[in-house]
CSV table of C-alpha atoms and ligand atoms in Angstrom, one decimal:
chain,number,residue,atom,x,y,z
A,1,MET,CA,-2.6,-10.9,21.3
A,2,ARG,CA,-4.1,-12.8,18.2
A,3,LEU,CA,-1.5,-13.9,15.7
A,4,LEU,CA,-0.8,-15.5,12.3
A,5,LEU,CA,2.0,-17.7,11.1
A,6,VAL,CA,2.2,-18.2,7.3
A,7,GLU,CA,4.9,-20.8,8.3
A,8,ASP,CA,4.4,-24.6,5.4
A,9,GLU,CA,7.9,-26.0,8.1
A,10,ARG,CA,5.8,-28.0,10.9
A,11,ARG,CA,8.9,-29.2,13.2
A,12,LEU,CA,9.0,-24.9,12.8
A,13,ALA,CA,5.1,-23.9,13.0
A,14,ALA,CA,4.6,-26.7,16.3
A,15,SER,CA,7.2,-24.7,18.3
A,16,LEU,CA,6.5,-21.5,16.8
A,17,LYS,CA,2.5,-21.6,17.9
A,18,ARG,CA,4.0,-23.6,20.8
A,19,GLY,CA,6.4,-20.8,22.0
A,20,LEU,CA,4.4,-17.8,21.2
A,21,THR,CA,1.4,-19.3,23.3
A,22,THR,CA,4.1,-19.7,26.4
A,23,ASP,CA,4.0,-16.3,26.6
A,24,GLY,CA,0.6,-15.7,26.3
A,25,PHE,CA,-0.2,-14.8,22.4
A,26,ALA,CA,-3.5,-16.6,20.8
A,27,VAL,CA,-2.6,-18.7,17.9
A,28,ASP,CA,-3.4,-19.3,13.9
A,29,VAL,CA,-0.9,-20.7,11.1
A,30,ALA,CA,-1.7,-21.7,8.5
A,31,ALA,CA,0.7,-23.7,6.0
A,32,ASP,CA,-0.1,-22.5,2.8
A,33,GLY,CA,-0.2,-18.6,1.2
A,34,VAL,CA,-3.5,-19.1,-0.1
A,35,GLU,CA,-4.4,-20.4,3.7
A,36,GLY,CA,-2.5,-17.8,4.9
A,37,LEU,CA,-4.8,-14.6,2.8
A,38,TRP,CA,-8.2,-16.6,3.4
A,39,ARG,CA,-7.2,-16.2,7.2
A,40,ALA,CA,-5.9,-12.8,6.9
A,41,ARG,CA,-9.4,-11.8,5.5
A,42,GLU,CA,-11.6,-13.2,7.8
A,43,ASN,CA,-9.9,-12.5,10.9
A,44,PRO,CA,-8.6,-9.0,12.9
A,45,TYR,CA,-4.9,-10.5,13.8
A,46,ASP,CA,-3.4,-8.2,15.7
A,47,ALA,CA,-0.2,-9.2,13.7
A,48,ILE,CA,1.0,-12.1,10.8
A,49,VAL,CA,4.4,-13.5,11.3
A,50,LEU,CA,4.6,-15.0,7.5
A,51,ASP,CA,7.3,-16.9,5.9
A,52,ILE,CA,8.2,-16.5,2.4
A,53,MET,CA,8.6,-19.1,0.3
A,54,LEU,CA,5.5,-21.0,0.9
A,55,PRO,CA,3.4,-24.0,-1.2
A,56,GLY,CA,0.1,-21.4,-3.1
A,57,MET,CA,1.5,-18.6,-2.5
A,58,ASN,CA,4.7,-16.9,-1.5
A,59,GLY,CA,4.5,-14.2,1.6
A,60,PHE,CA,5.4,-11.4,-0.6
A,61,VAL,CA,2.5,-11.8,-2.9
A,62,LEU,CA,-0.1,-13.2,0.6
A,63,CYS,CA,1.4,-9.1,1.8
A,64,ARG,CA,1.5,-7.1,-1.2
A,65,THR,CA,-2.4,-8.8,-2.0
A,66,LEU,CA,-3.1,-7.3,1.7
A,67,ARG,CA,-2.0,-4.5,1.6
A,68,ASP,CA,-3.5,-3.8,-2.3
A,69,GLU,CA,-7.2,-5.2,0.2
A,70,ALA,CA,-6.7,-1.9,2.0
A,71,ASN,CA,-4.7,-3.9,5.0
A,72,TRP,CA,-2.2,-2.8,7.3
A,73,THR,CA,-2.1,-5.6,10.2
A,74,PRO,CA,1.6,-5.3,11.1
A,75,ILE,CA,3.4,-8.6,8.7
A,76,LEU,CA,6.9,-9.0,10.4
A,77,MET,CA,8.4,-11.4,7.6
A,78,LEU,CA,11.0,-14.5,8.5
A,79,THR,CA,13.4,-14.2,6.1
A,80,ALA,CA,16.2,-16.1,4.4
A,81,LYS,CA,19.5,-16.1,5.7
A,82,ASP,CA,21.9,-13.6,3.7
A,83,GLY,CA,18.2,-12.8,1.7
A,84,VAL,CA,19.6,-8.8,1.9
A,85,ASP,CA,17.3,-9.0,-1.7
A,86,ASP,CA,14.7,-10.7,0.6
A,87,GLN,CA,14.2,-8.7,3.1
A,88,VAL,CA,14.4,-5.1,1.1
A,89,GLU,CA,12.0,-6.9,-1.1
A,90,ALA,CA,9.7,-7.6,2.3
A,91,LEU,CA,10.1,-4.1,3.4
A,92,ASP,CA,8.4,-3.4,-0.1
A,93,THR,CA,6.1,-5.2,-0.1
A,94,GLY,CA,4.8,-3.5,2.3
A,95,ALA,CA,5.9,-5.8,5.8
A,96,ASP,CA,6.5,-3.9,8.6
A,97,ASP,CA,9.3,-6.0,10.3
A,98,TYR,CA,11.6,-8.8,9.2
A,99,LEU,CA,13.4,-11.5,10.7
A,100,VAL,CA,16.6,-13.1,9.1
A,101,LYS,CA,16.1,-17.3,10.0
A,102,PRO,CA,17.0,-19.3,12.2
A,103,PHE,CA,16.5,-16.7,14.8
A,104,SER,CA,15.7,-16.6,17.9
A,105,HIS,CA,12.5,-17.2,20.0
A,106,ALA,CA,13.3,-13.5,22.7
A,107,ILE,CA,14.4,-11.5,18.9
A,108,LEU,CA,10.6,-12.9,17.7
A,109,VAL,CA,8.9,-12.4,20.6
A,110,ALA,CA,10.4,-8.7,20.8
A,111,ARG,CA,10.6,-8.2,17.6
A,112,LEU,CA,6.5,-8.6,18.1
A,113,ARG,CA,6.1,-7.3,21.0
A,114,ALA,CA,7.1,-3.3,19.1
A,115,LEU,CA,5.3,-4.2,16.3
A,116,LEU,CA,1.7,-4.7,18.8
A,117,ARG,CA,3.3,-1.5,20.8
A,118,ARG,CA,3.5,0.6,17.1
A,119,GLY,CA,0.1,-1.2,16.3
A,120,ALA,CA,-1.2,-0.9,12.7
A,121,PRO,CA,0.6,2.1,10.6
A,122,LYS,CA,-1.8,5.2,10.2
A,123,ARG,CA,-1.0,5.2,6.4
A,124,PRO,CA,-3.1,7.9,4.6
A,125,ALA,CA,-6.3,5.6,3.5
A,126,VAL,CA,-7.0,5.5,-0.4
A,127,LEU,CA,-9.1,8.2,-2.4
A,128,ARG,CA,-11.6,7.5,-4.0
A,129,ALA,CA,-12.9,9.7,-6.8
A,130,GLY,CA,-16.0,7.8,-8.7
A,131,ASP,CA,-13.5,4.3,-9.6
A,132,LEU,CA,-10.8,6.2,-9.6
A,133,MET,CA,-9.0,5.3,-6.8
A,134,VAL,CA,-5.7,6.4,-5.5
A,135,ASP,CA,-3.1,4.8,-2.6
A,136,PRO,CA,-0.7,7.6,-1.4
A,137,GLY,CA,0.6,6.2,0.6
A,138,ARG,CA,2.3,3.1,-2.5
A,139,ARG,CA,2.2,6.0,-5.0
A,140,ARG,CA,0.1,3.6,-6.8
A,141,ALA,CA,-3.4,5.1,-9.1
A,142,TRP,CA,-6.2,2.7,-10.3
A,143,ARG,CA,-9.3,3.5,-13.3
A,144,GLY,CA,-11.6,0.6,-11.8
A,145,PRO,CA,-9.4,-2.8,-11.9
A,146,VAL,CA,-7.1,-1.6,-14.2
A,147,MET,CA,-4.1,0.0,-12.6
A,148,LEU,CA,-2.9,3.4,-14.5
A,149,SER,CA,1.2,3.2,-15.3
A,150,LEU,CA,1.8,6.9,-13.7
A,151,THR,CA,5.3,9.2,-13.9
A,152,ALA,CA,6.3,10.0,-10.0
A,153,ARG,CA,4.4,14.3,-10.7
A,154,GLU,CA,1.9,12.8,-12.7
A,155,PHE,CA,0.8,11.1,-9.9
A,156,SER,CA,1.2,13.4,-7.8
A,157,VAL,CA,-0.6,16.4,-9.9
A,158,LEU,CA,-3.4,13.5,-8.9
A,159,GLU,CA,-3.3,13.2,-5.8
A,160,TYR,CA,-3.4,16.7,-5.1
A,161,LEU,CA,-6.2,16.3,-6.9
A,162,ALA,CA,-8.0,13.8,-5.5
A,163,ARG,CA,-7.7,14.7,-2.1
A,164,ASN,CA,-9.7,17.3,-3.5
A,165,ALA,CA,-12.4,15.8,-5.5
A,166,GLY,CA,-15.3,17.3,-6.8
A,167,HIS,CA,-13.7,20.8,-4.8
A,168,VAL,CA,-12.0,23.7,-8.3
A,169,VAL,CA,-7.8,23.8,-7.3
A,170,SER,CA,-6.0,26.6,-8.4
A,171,LYS,CA,-3.4,26.6,-10.6
A,172,ARG,CA,-1.0,28.5,-8.1
A,173,ASP,CA,-2.8,25.9,-5.5
A,174,VAL,CA,-0.9,22.1,-7.5
A,175,LEU,CA,1.8,24.7,-8.7
A,176,ALA,CA,2.9,24.8,-4.7
A,177,HIS,CA,1.5,21.5,-3.1
A,178,VAL,CA,3.6,19.9,-6.7
A,179,TRP,CA,6.1,21.2,-7.2
A,180,ASP,CA,9.1,22.3,-4.7
A,181,GLU,CA,9.3,26.1,-4.0
A,182,ASP,CA,12.5,26.5,-6.6
A,183,PHE,CA,10.6,25.9,-9.5
A,184,ASP,CA,10.4,29.1,-10.5
A,185,GLY,CA,9.5,28.0,-14.5
A,186,ASP,CA,6.6,28.9,-16.9
A,187,PRO,CA,3.3,28.0,-14.5
A,188,ASN,CA,1.3,25.9,-17.2
A,189,ILE,CA,3.5,23.3,-16.9
A,190,VAL,CA,0.3,22.6,-14.5
A,191,GLU,CA,-2.3,22.5,-17.7
A,192,VAL,CA,1.0,20.0,-19.8
A,193,TYR,CA,1.0,17.6,-16.6
A,194,VAL,CA,-2.8,17.9,-16.9
A,195,ARG,CA,-2.7,16.9,-20.0
A,196,TYR,CA,-1.0,13.7,-19.8
A,197,LEU,CA,-3.2,13.4,-16.6
A,198,ARG,CA,-5.7,12.6,-18.9
A,199,ARG,CA,-4.2,10.9,-21.4
A,200,LYS,CA,-4.0,8.5,-19.2
A,201,VAL,CA,-7.2,8.5,-16.0
A,202,ASP,CA,-9.9,10.3,-18.7
A,203,LEU,CA,-9.2,9.2,-22.7
A,204,PRO,CA,-8.6,5.5,-21.9
A,205,PHE,CA,-11.5,4.5,-20.3
A,206,GLY,CA,-13.5,7.4,-22.3
A,207,ARG,CA,-13.6,9.5,-19.1
A,208,GLN,CA,-13.1,13.5,-19.3
A,209,ASP,CA,-13.7,13.3,-15.0
A,210,VAL,CA,-10.3,15.6,-14.8
A,211,GLN,CA,-12.1,19.2,-16.1
A,212,THR,CA,-10.6,22.1,-16.5
A,213,VAL,CA,-13.0,25.2,-14.5
A,214,ARG,CA,-12.2,28.1,-17.4
A,215,GLY,CA,-11.2,31.4,-15.1
A,216,SER,CA,-10.2,28.5,-11.9
A,217,GLY,CA,-8.3,25.5,-11.7
A,218,TYR,CA,-8.9,22.4,-11.8
A,219,ARG,CA,-11.3,19.9,-11.0
A,220,LEU,CA,-11.0,16.1,-10.2
A,221,ARG,CA,-14.8,15.8,-11.1
A,222,LEU,CA,-16.7,13.7,-7.8
A,223,PRO,CA,-19.8,11.3,-9.6
A,224,GLU,CA,-22.4,12.8,-7.8
A,225,ASP,CA,-21.2,16.2,-8.7
A,226,ALA,CA,-22.9,17.9,-12.4
B,301,CA,CA1,8.3,-21.9,3.8
């Protein structure tokens, strides 16, 4: 099992590497965030041990960048003592687990083995329709490089359209998948949300990808569709 250790405290990094190597891991060390990101992109690691406070690029940014690139290598973040905010942020940015410094070597190895047993989590793949990208796992969407600012409901409607990109979905389908069964309001709410979506997803980019198919429903156009 090959690990990337991103840790700028040289003595700690060296002792961790020594211990982990003894336990049978192959360990590469990066001493700053930029090098860590580069190594993580270039090599197929089984897991990454990631410090937060790093020169160049901190651990949160590094972790988020990898996740944004759909790199799901399991990440164990090293957080400061009493850093509840750090722990929450670690998980929010896409780390799989965290360990509070200082920690015993036995705990580090146990956590790593647990992470490796779980493997890279099966996150929903990013959905694509042309240059529209929808990430259901992180509930974010982009048009090209531009991140779209969507409400939770708008995102859900877009996600459903993207899962069925190129196909017509009926108003009833959208209602059934995006609203819960208790919704007993006007089904035209779907039309309203589709309109909101167009204003954010299509209009600013001069596009008309969210289509109304008269009498049938809606379709998210794929580039190959006429
Ligand atoms: Ca540090």
